[in-house]
Coordinates of C-alpha atoms and ligand atoms in Angstrom, one line a residue:
Chain A
M167 CA -18.7 5.6 -57.8
A168 CA -18.0 2.5 -55.7
T169 CA -15.3 2.7 -53.0
C170 CA -12.5 0.4 -52.3
L171 CA -10.5 0.4 -49.1
I172 CA -6.9 -0.6 -49.4
V173 CA -5.5 -2.0 -46.1
D174 CA -1.7 -2.5 -46.1
D175 CA 1.0 -1.2 -43.8
S176 CA 3.3 -0.6 -46.8
R177 CA 2.9 2.8 -48.4
T178 CA 4.5 1.4 -51.6
V179 CA 2.0 -1.5 -51.9
R180 CA -0.9 0.9 -51.1
S181 CA 0.1 3.2 -53.9
A182 CA 0.7 0.4 -56.4
A183 CA -2.7 -1.1 -55.6
R184 CA -4.3 2.4 -55.6
R185 CA -3.2 3.0 -59.2
I186 CA -4.7 -0.3 -60.4
V187 CA -7.9 0.0 -58.5
E188 CA -8.5 3.6 -59.6
E189 CA -8.1 2.5 -63.2
L190 CA -10.9 0.0 -62.5
S191 CA -13.1 3.1 -61.6
F192 CA -13.1 2.8 -57.8
E193 CA -12.7 5.7 -55.4
V194 CA -9.9 4.6 -53.1
E195 CA -9.4 5.0 -49.4
E196 CA -6.4 3.7 -47.5
A197 CA -5.8 2.3 -44.0
E198 CA -2.5 1.1 -42.6
H199 CA -3.7 -1.6 -40.3
G200 CA -6.9 -3.5 -39.3
A201 CA -7.9 -1.1 -36.5
A202 CA -7.9 1.9 -38.8
A203 CA -9.7 0.0 -41.4
L204 CA -12.4 -1.0 -38.9
A205 CA -12.9 2.6 -37.9
R206 CA -13.4 3.5 -41.6
C207 CA -15.9 0.7 -42.1
E208 CA -17.9 1.8 -39.1
A209 CA -18.1 5.4 -40.5
R210 CA -18.9 4.2 -44.0
M211 CA -18.9 0.8 -45.5
P212 CA -16.9 0.5 -48.7
E213 CA -18.0 -1.8 -51.6
A214 CA -14.6 -3.5 -51.8
I215 CA -11.7 -4.1 -49.5
L216 CA -8.2 -5.2 -50.5
L217 CA -6.6 -6.6 -47.4
D218 CA -3.1 -7.4 -46.3
W219 CA -2.5 -10.1 -43.7
N220 CA 0.5 -9.1 -41.6
M221 CA 0.2 -5.6 -40.2
P222 CA 0.9 -4.0 -36.8
V223 CA -1.9 -3.1 -34.3
M224 CA -4.5 -5.5 -35.9
N225 CA -3.8 -8.0 -38.7
G226 CA -5.9 -8.7 -41.7
I227 CA -7.6 -11.9 -40.5
D228 CA -8.6 -10.4 -37.1
F229 CA -10.0 -7.4 -39.0
L230 CA -11.9 -9.6 -41.3
R231 CA -13.5 -11.7 -38.5
R232 CA -14.7 -8.5 -36.8
L233 CA -15.9 -7.0 -40.0
R234 CA -18.0 -10.1 -40.8
A235 CA -19.4 -10.0 -37.3
M236 CA -20.7 -6.4 -37.8
S237 CA -24.4 -6.3 -38.2
G238 CA -26.6 -4.3 -40.5
G239 CA -25.9 -2.9 -44.0
T240 CA -24.4 -4.7 -46.9
Q241 CA -21.1 -6.4 -46.4
P242 CA -18.2 -5.5 -48.7
R243 CA -16.4 -7.9 -51.0
V244 CA -13.1 -8.7 -49.3
I245 CA -10.0 -9.8 -51.3
F246 CA -6.9 -10.8 -49.3
C247 CA -3.7 -9.5 -50.9
T248 CA -0.7 -10.9 -49.1
T249 CA 2.7 -12.6 -49.3
E250 CA 1.2 -15.6 -47.3
S251 CA 0.9 -18.2 -50.0
E252 CA 0.5 -21.5 -48.1
I253 CA -2.7 -23.4 -48.9
D254 CA -3.6 -23.5 -45.2
R255 CA -3.6 -19.7 -45.1
V256 CA -5.8 -19.5 -48.1
V257 CA -8.3 -21.9 -46.5
E258 CA -8.2 -19.9 -43.2
A259 CA -8.9 -16.7 -45.1
L260 CA -11.8 -18.2 -47.0
E261 CA -13.3 -19.6 -43.8
A262 CA -13.0 -16.2 -42.1
G263 CA -15.2 -14.8 -44.9
A264 CA -12.8 -13.6 -47.6
D265 CA -14.3 -13.6 -51.1
E266 CA -11.0 -14.0 -52.9
Y267 CA -7.3 -14.3 -52.3
V268 CA -4.4 -12.7 -54.1
M269 CA -0.8 -13.8 -53.5
K270 CA 1.8 -11.1 -53.8
P271 CA 3.4 -10.1 -56.1
F272 CA 0.4 -9.0 -58.0
D273 CA -0.2 -7.1 -61.2
R274 CA -3.0 -5.3 -62.9
S275 CA -4.4 -8.4 -64.6
I276 CA -4.6 -10.4 -61.4
I277 CA -6.4 -7.6 -59.5
E278 CA -8.8 -7.1 -62.4
S279 CA -9.6 -10.7 -62.8
K280 CA -10.2 -11.1 -59.0
F281 CA -12.5 -8.1 -59.0
A282 CA -14.4 -9.6 -61.9
Q283 CA -14.7 -12.9 -60.2
V284 CA -16.3 -11.5 -57.1
G285 CA -18.7 -9.5 -59.2
L286 CA -17.2 -6.0 -58.6
L287 CA -16.7 -5.4 -62.4
Chain B
M1165 CA 12.7 -7.7 -93.8
T1166 CA 11.7 -7.2 -97.4
G1167 CA 8.1 -7.1 -98.8
L1168 CA 8.8 -10.5 -100.3
D1169 CA 9.8 -11.9 -96.8
T1170 CA 6.6 -10.6 -95.3
Q1171 CA 4.6 -12.1 -98.1
I1172 CA 6.2 -15.5 -97.7
L1173 CA 5.6 -15.6 -94.0
T1174 CA 2.0 -14.4 -94.4
T1175 CA 1.2 -17.1 -96.9
L1176 CA 2.9 -19.8 -94.8
L1177 CA 0.9 -18.9 -91.7
K1178 CA -2.4 -18.7 -93.6
E1179 CA -1.8 -22.2 -95.1
R1180 CA -0.5 -23.9 -92.0
S1181 CA -2.7 -22.4 -89.3
G1182 CA -5.4 -20.2 -90.8
L1183 CA -3.8 -17.3 -89.0
S1184 CA -4.5 -14.2 -91.1
L1185 CA -2.0 -11.4 -90.4
T1186 CA -3.1 -8.2 -92.0
G1187 CA -1.0 -5.1 -92.6
D1188 CA -1.2 -3.5 -89.2
K1189 CA -0.2 -6.7 -87.4
Q1190 CA 2.9 -7.5 -89.4
Y1191 CA 5.2 -5.8 -86.9
L1192 CA 4.6 -9.0 -84.9
F1193 CA 6.9 -10.9 -87.3
E1194 CA 9.9 -9.0 -86.1
S1195 CA 9.1 -9.4 -82.4
R1196 CA 7.9 -13.0 -82.4
L1197 CA 10.2 -14.5 -85.0
G1198 CA 13.4 -12.9 -83.8
P1199 CA 14.0 -15.5 -81.1
V1200 CA 13.0 -18.4 -83.5
A1201 CA 15.6 -17.1 -86.0
R1202 CA 18.3 -16.9 -83.3
S1203 CA 17.6 -20.3 -81.9
H1204 CA 17.8 -21.9 -85.3
G1205 CA 21.1 -20.2 -86.0
F1206 CA 19.9 -17.6 -88.5
K1207 CA 21.4 -14.1 -88.4
S1208 CA 18.3 -12.3 -89.6
L1209 CA 14.6 -12.8 -90.4
G1210 CA 15.7 -12.5 -94.0
E1211 CA 17.9 -15.6 -93.7
L1212 CA 15.0 -17.4 -91.9
T1213 CA 12.5 -16.7 -94.7
D1214 CA 15.2 -17.8 -97.3
A1215 CA 15.4 -21.2 -95.5
L1216 CA 11.6 -21.5 -95.4
R1217 CA 11.5 -20.9 -99.1
R1218 CA 14.1 -23.6 -99.9
S1219 CA 13.9 -26.8 -97.9
P1220 CA 13.3 -25.8 -94.3
P1221 CA 14.9 -28.0 -91.6
P1222 CA 12.3 -30.2 -89.8
G1223 CA 10.7 -28.3 -87.0
L1224 CA 11.3 -24.8 -88.4
V1225 CA 7.9 -24.4 -90.0
R1226 CA 6.3 -25.6 -86.9
A1227 CA 8.4 -23.3 -84.7
V1228 CA 7.4 -20.3 -86.9
V1229 CA 3.7 -21.2 -86.8
E1230 CA 3.7 -21.7 -83.0
A1231 CA 5.6 -18.5 -82.3
M1232 CA 3.2 -16.5 -84.3
A1233 CA 0.1 -17.8 -82.5
T1234 CA -1.3 -15.9 -79.5
H1235 CA -1.5 -18.4 -76.6
E1236 CA -2.9 -16.0 -74.0
S1237 CA -5.5 -17.7 -71.8
L1238 CA -6.9 -17.7 -68.4
F1239 CA -9.0 -19.8 -66.1
F1240 CA -12.8 -19.4 -66.4
R1241 CA -12.2 -16.7 -69.1
D1242 CA -15.0 -14.1 -69.1
V1243 CA -16.8 -15.9 -66.2
K1244 CA -20.2 -15.7 -67.8
P1245 CA -19.7 -18.6 -70.3
F1246 CA -19.0 -21.0 -67.5
E1247 CA -22.1 -19.8 -65.7
E1248 CA -24.0 -20.6 -68.9
L1249 CA -22.5 -24.1 -68.9
R1250 CA -23.6 -24.7 -65.3
S1251 CA -27.0 -23.2 -65.4
F1252 CA -28.2 -23.6 -69.0
I1253 CA -26.2 -26.1 -71.1
I1254 CA -25.5 -28.9 -68.6
P1255 CA -29.1 -29.0 -67.3
K1256 CA -30.4 -29.2 -70.9
L1257 CA -28.0 -31.9 -71.8
M1258 CA -28.6 -33.9 -68.6
E1259 CA -32.2 -34.1 -69.7
A1260 CA -31.4 -35.1 -73.3
R1261 CA -28.7 -37.7 -72.2
A1262 CA -30.5 -39.2 -69.2
G1263 CA -30.4 -42.6 -71.0
T1264 CA -26.7 -42.8 -71.8
K1265 CA -25.4 -40.7 -68.9
T1266 CA -22.5 -39.7 -71.1
L1267 CA -21.4 -36.2 -72.1
R1268 CA -18.6 -35.4 -74.5
F1269 CA -16.8 -32.0 -74.4
W1270 CA -14.2 -30.6 -76.8
S1271 CA -11.9 -27.6 -76.0
A1272 CA -10.8 -27.0 -79.6
A1273 CA -8.0 -24.4 -79.1
C1274 CA -7.1 -25.1 -75.5
S1275 CA -3.7 -23.4 -75.5
T1276 CA -2.0 -24.1 -72.2
G1277 CA -5.0 -25.8 -70.7
Q1278 CA -6.8 -23.2 -68.6
E1279 CA -10.1 -23.7 -70.5
P1280 CA -10.4 -27.5 -70.3
Y1281 CA -9.2 -27.5 -66.7
S1282 CA -11.8 -24.9 -65.8
L1283 CA -14.4 -27.1 -67.4
A1284 CA -13.1 -30.2 -65.6
M1285 CA -13.3 -28.4 -62.2
L1286 CA -16.8 -27.1 -62.9
L1287 CA -18.0 -30.6 -63.9
Q1288 CA -16.4 -32.2 -60.8
D1289 CA -18.3 -29.6 -58.6
E1290 CA -21.6 -30.6 -60.1
P1291 CA -23.4 -33.0 -57.7
R1292 CA -26.1 -33.8 -60.3
L1293 CA -23.4 -35.3 -62.6
V1294 CA -22.2 -38.0 -60.1
G1295 CA -22.3 -41.3 -61.9
W1296 CA -22.1 -39.8 -65.3
R1297 CA -19.4 -40.5 -67.9
L1298 CA -17.7 -37.2 -68.7
Q1299 CA -15.2 -37.1 -71.5
I1300 CA -13.1 -34.0 -72.2
T1301 CA -10.9 -33.8 -75.3
A1302 CA -8.6 -30.8 -75.4
T1303 CA -6.6 -29.9 -78.6
D1304 CA -4.4 -27.2 -79.9
L1305 CA -2.2 -26.6 -83.0
S1306 CA 0.8 -26.0 -80.8
T1307 CA 2.7 -29.0 -79.5
Q1308 CA 4.4 -26.9 -76.9
A1309 CA 1.1 -25.6 -75.6
I1310 CA -0.3 -29.1 -75.4
E1311 CA 2.7 -30.4 -73.6
R1312 CA 2.5 -27.6 -71.0
A1313 CA -1.2 -28.1 -70.6
A1314 CA -0.9 -31.9 -70.1
A1315 CA 1.8 -31.3 -67.5
G1316 CA -0.6 -29.2 -65.5
R1317 CA 2.0 -26.8 -64.1
F1318 CA 1.1 -23.1 -63.8
T1319 CA 3.0 -20.1 -62.7
H1320 CA 2.2 -17.8 -59.7
F1321 CA 0.6 -15.4 -62.2
E1322 CA -1.4 -17.9 -64.2
V1323 CA -3.1 -19.5 -61.2
Q1324 CA -4.3 -16.1 -60.1
R1325 CA -5.9 -15.1 -63.4
G1326 CA -9.5 -16.2 -63.2
L1327 CA -9.1 -19.2 -60.9
P1328 CA -11.3 -18.9 -57.8
A1329 CA -9.3 -19.3 -54.6
K1330 CA -11.6 -22.2 -53.5
Y1331 CA -10.5 -24.1 -56.6
L1332 CA -6.8 -23.3 -56.0
V1333 CA -7.2 -24.8 -52.6
K1334 CA -9.1 -27.8 -53.8
H1335 CA -7.2 -28.8 -56.9
F1336 CA -3.7 -27.4 -56.7
K1337 CA -0.4 -28.1 -54.9
R1338 CA 2.6 -25.8 -54.7
N1339 CA 5.8 -26.9 -56.3
G1340 CA 8.5 -24.4 -55.8
D1341 CA 7.3 -21.2 -57.5
D1342 CA 4.8 -23.1 -59.6
W1343 CA 1.5 -24.7 -58.9
E1344 CA 0.5 -28.2 -60.0
I1345 CA -3.0 -29.3 -60.7
A1346 CA -4.3 -32.6 -59.3
P1347 CA -3.3 -35.7 -61.4
A1348 CA -6.9 -36.8 -61.4
L1349 CA -7.8 -33.6 -63.4
R1350 CA -4.9 -34.0 -65.8
Q1351 CA -5.9 -37.6 -66.5
A1352 CA -9.6 -36.7 -66.9
I1353 CA -8.6 -34.9 -70.1
T1354 CA -7.5 -36.4 -73.4
W1355 CA -4.8 -34.1 -74.8
K1356 CA -4.0 -34.0 -78.6
V1357 CA -2.3 -31.8 -81.1
F1358 CA -5.0 -30.9 -83.7
N1359 CA -5.1 -28.3 -86.4
L1360 CA -8.6 -26.7 -86.9
L1361 CA -7.9 -26.6 -90.6
D1362 CA -8.1 -30.4 -90.6
D1363 CA -11.2 -32.6 -90.6
P1364 CA -12.3 -33.2 -87.0
A1365 CA -14.4 -36.3 -87.9
P1366 CA -11.8 -38.7 -86.4
L1367 CA -12.2 -37.1 -83.0
G1368 CA -15.8 -38.3 -82.9
S1369 CA -18.9 -36.3 -82.1
F1370 CA -19.4 -33.9 -79.2
D1371 CA -22.2 -32.5 -77.0
V1372 CA -20.3 -29.3 -76.3
I1373 CA -17.5 -27.6 -78.3
L1374 CA -15.6 -24.7 -76.9
C1375 CA -13.8 -22.9 -79.7
R1376 CA -13.0 -19.7 -78.1
N1377 CA -10.7 -16.8 -79.0
V1378 CA -9.1 -18.5 -82.1
L1379 CA -11.5 -17.7 -84.9
I1380 CA -10.7 -14.0 -84.4
Y1381 CA -7.3 -14.7 -86.0
F1382 CA -8.8 -16.2 -89.1
D1383 CA -10.1 -14.6 -92.3
Q1384 CA -13.8 -14.9 -93.2
E1385 CA -13.4 -17.9 -95.5
T1386 CA -11.3 -19.9 -92.9
K1387 CA -13.9 -19.1 -90.2
R1388 CA -16.6 -20.5 -92.4
L1389 CA -14.7 -23.6 -93.2
V1390 CA -13.9 -24.3 -89.5
L1391 CA -17.4 -23.4 -88.2
E1392 CA -19.1 -25.7 -90.7
R1393 CA -16.8 -28.6 -89.8
L1394 CA -17.5 -28.0 -86.1
A1395 CA -21.2 -28.0 -86.9
R1396 CA -20.8 -31.4 -88.4
T1397 CA -19.0 -32.9 -85.3
L1398 CA -21.6 -31.3 -83.0
A1399 CA -24.5 -33.5 -81.8
K1400 CA -27.8 -32.3 -83.3
D1401 CA -28.8 -31.0 -79.9
G1402 CA -25.3 -30.0 -78.9
F1403 CA -23.9 -26.5 -78.1
L1404 CA -21.0 -24.5 -79.6
M1405 CA -19.4 -21.9 -77.4
L1406 CA -17.4 -19.1 -79.1
G1407 CA -15.3 -16.2 -77.6
S1408 CA -17.0 -12.9 -76.8
A1409 CA -15.8 -11.2 -80.0
E1410 CA -16.7 -14.1 -82.3
T1411 CA -20.0 -15.1 -84.0
T1412 CA -21.5 -17.3 -86.7
I1413 CA -23.7 -14.5 -88.0
G1414 CA -22.9 -13.5 -91.5
I1415 CA -20.5 -16.4 -91.8
T1416 CA -22.5 -19.6 -91.9
D1417 CA -26.2 -20.6 -91.5
R1418 CA -25.3 -24.1 -90.2
L1419 CA -25.2 -22.6 -86.7
R1420 CA -27.4 -20.1 -85.0
P1421 CA -27.0 -18.0 -81.8
V1422 CA -29.3 -19.0 -78.9
P1423 CA -31.3 -15.8 -78.0
E1424 CA -30.4 -14.4 -74.6
H1425 CA -27.4 -16.7 -74.2
H1426 CA -24.5 -14.7 -75.5
G1427 CA -21.7 -16.7 -77.2
I1428 CA -23.8 -19.9 -77.4
Y1429 CA -24.7 -21.5 -80.8
V1430 CA -26.7 -24.5 -81.9
P1431 CA -26.9 -26.4 -85.2
T1432 CA -29.7 -25.4 -87.5
Ligands
LIG263 C1 -5.7 -17.0 -77.6 S1 -5.6 -18.8 -77.4 C2 -7.2 -19.2 -76.8 C3 -7.1 -20.2 -75.7 C4 -8.5 -20.5 -75.0 N1 -9.4 -21.1 -75.9 C5 -9.1 -19.2 -74.4 O1 -10.1 -18.8 -74.9 O2 -8.5 -18.7 -73.5 C6 -5.6 -19.3 -79.1 C7 -5.0 -20.7 -79.4 O3 -5.4 -21.1 -80.7 C8 -4.4 -21.9 -81.2 N2 -4.5 -22.0 -82.7 C9 -4.2 -21.1 -83.6 N3 -4.5 -21.6 -84.8 C10 -5.0 -22.8 -84.7 C11 -5.4 -23.9 -85.6 N4 -5.4 -23.7 -86.9 N5 -5.8 -25.0 -85.0 C12 -5.8 -25.2 -83.7 N6 -5.4 -24.3 -82.8 C13 -5.0 -23.1 -83.3 C14 -3.1 -21.3 -80.7 O4 -2.0 -22.2 -80.7 C15 -3.5 -20.8 -79.3 O5 -3.1 -21.7 -78.3

C-alpha cells in the first residue's frame, strides 16, 4: 500500500484529509509542521504528500524546497493544500516543485481529482 | 405523483431530449422538479404535470427538460482521453490536414463548458499547432448551461476538479469567490444551444467530435439515431470520442472502436 504524509498544523484538517486519503487506499502518516515532515521523509519517503503552507517551526514552502533538494531515491508527489489562493502563491509553489495545488476548503472530489491528475490513482 | 403523472413526464423527456428515465430513476422527478414547480407557482408536481398536459406556459417544458438533465462535468474529465488527443488524434490529423492547416472540433454535450475549455487549453499548449486554424463548436441542449459556459465563470470547487494548477495560473483570474477564464479562450469557442435529437448537418463537418457522458442517458434506439448522425458529420478520417461507459458496439456499425485507444471511434 502506498503511503501519504499529511502535513498540517490543524488536527481537524489532518483528520478530514486522512478520511479522504484512506478511502483512496493510502496508508496515512501525519506531521504537524515542515520539520517533523522532513524527519519522516528522511526515515522513509512516502509516495504522496499533502502539504499545508502556513505552519509553525517550518512552513510548507521551505519544507518543499528542502525536500526537492534531497538526493537519492524517488521523490514523492507533492500536493499543496492551503488557504493561500492568490495566483502568485500558486506560481511560487509550482516553481518550488509542487505537483499540484489545492485551495481550501476542499472536499473528497477535489482531492481525488488532484491525486488522479498527478498519477497517484 | 400518480402513475399517470410519471408517464407524462417520462414521455415528455424522451421526446424532447432523448433522456430515458427507467423505473429505478423516477425518484429523480420529485427531487429535481420540486423547485421547478415552485418557481412556476404550482403547489405540487401533480399540478405541474396537469399544466404540461394542457397548454404549458412558454418556458415550462424547457425548464422541466433542463432540470432533469445531469450537468455534472469536470475539466480534463478522465485525463486519458485528453492524453489521447495530444499524443494520438492530433498528430494523425496534423498529417492529414497539412494542406489546409484547419481543424474543426465539436463538443456535443458540453454542459457548463469544462470539456471545450479543456480542449482549447490543450490546443493552445501545442507548439506544433501554431499557425493552424482551430475551430471549436460547443453545444448543449440546456440554454442555462450554455450561458454559464460562455460566461466562463467557475466556482472555487469547479476550478479544482480536473484543472491542472499550471492551467489555473495561466488562463484564470480570480473574481470574488469565483474564477474567470481568459476572454481569448471564451472567444475561441462558438457556443450554441443544440439538441442531439436534431439533424447536426447545419453545424458543418468535424474532424473530432466529443460526445461524452450523454449517450448513457438515452435508450438503445436513440443512441443509434444520434451516433449515426454524428458519423455523418464526422470527416471520413475524423475521430469520435465517447465517455468511458459508452460504446458504439452493438448499436451501430457506422463507427468502430480504434483498437488500443479506449473511447475513440472512427467511421467505417
Ligand atoms: C453529464 S453532462 C456531460 C458533460 C461533458 N460532456 C462531460 O463529459 O463532462 C450531460 C449533458 O448532456 C446534455 N444533454 C442531455 N440531453 C441532450 C440532448 N438531447 N442534446 C444535447 N445535449 C443534451 C445535458 O444538458 C448535460 O449538460
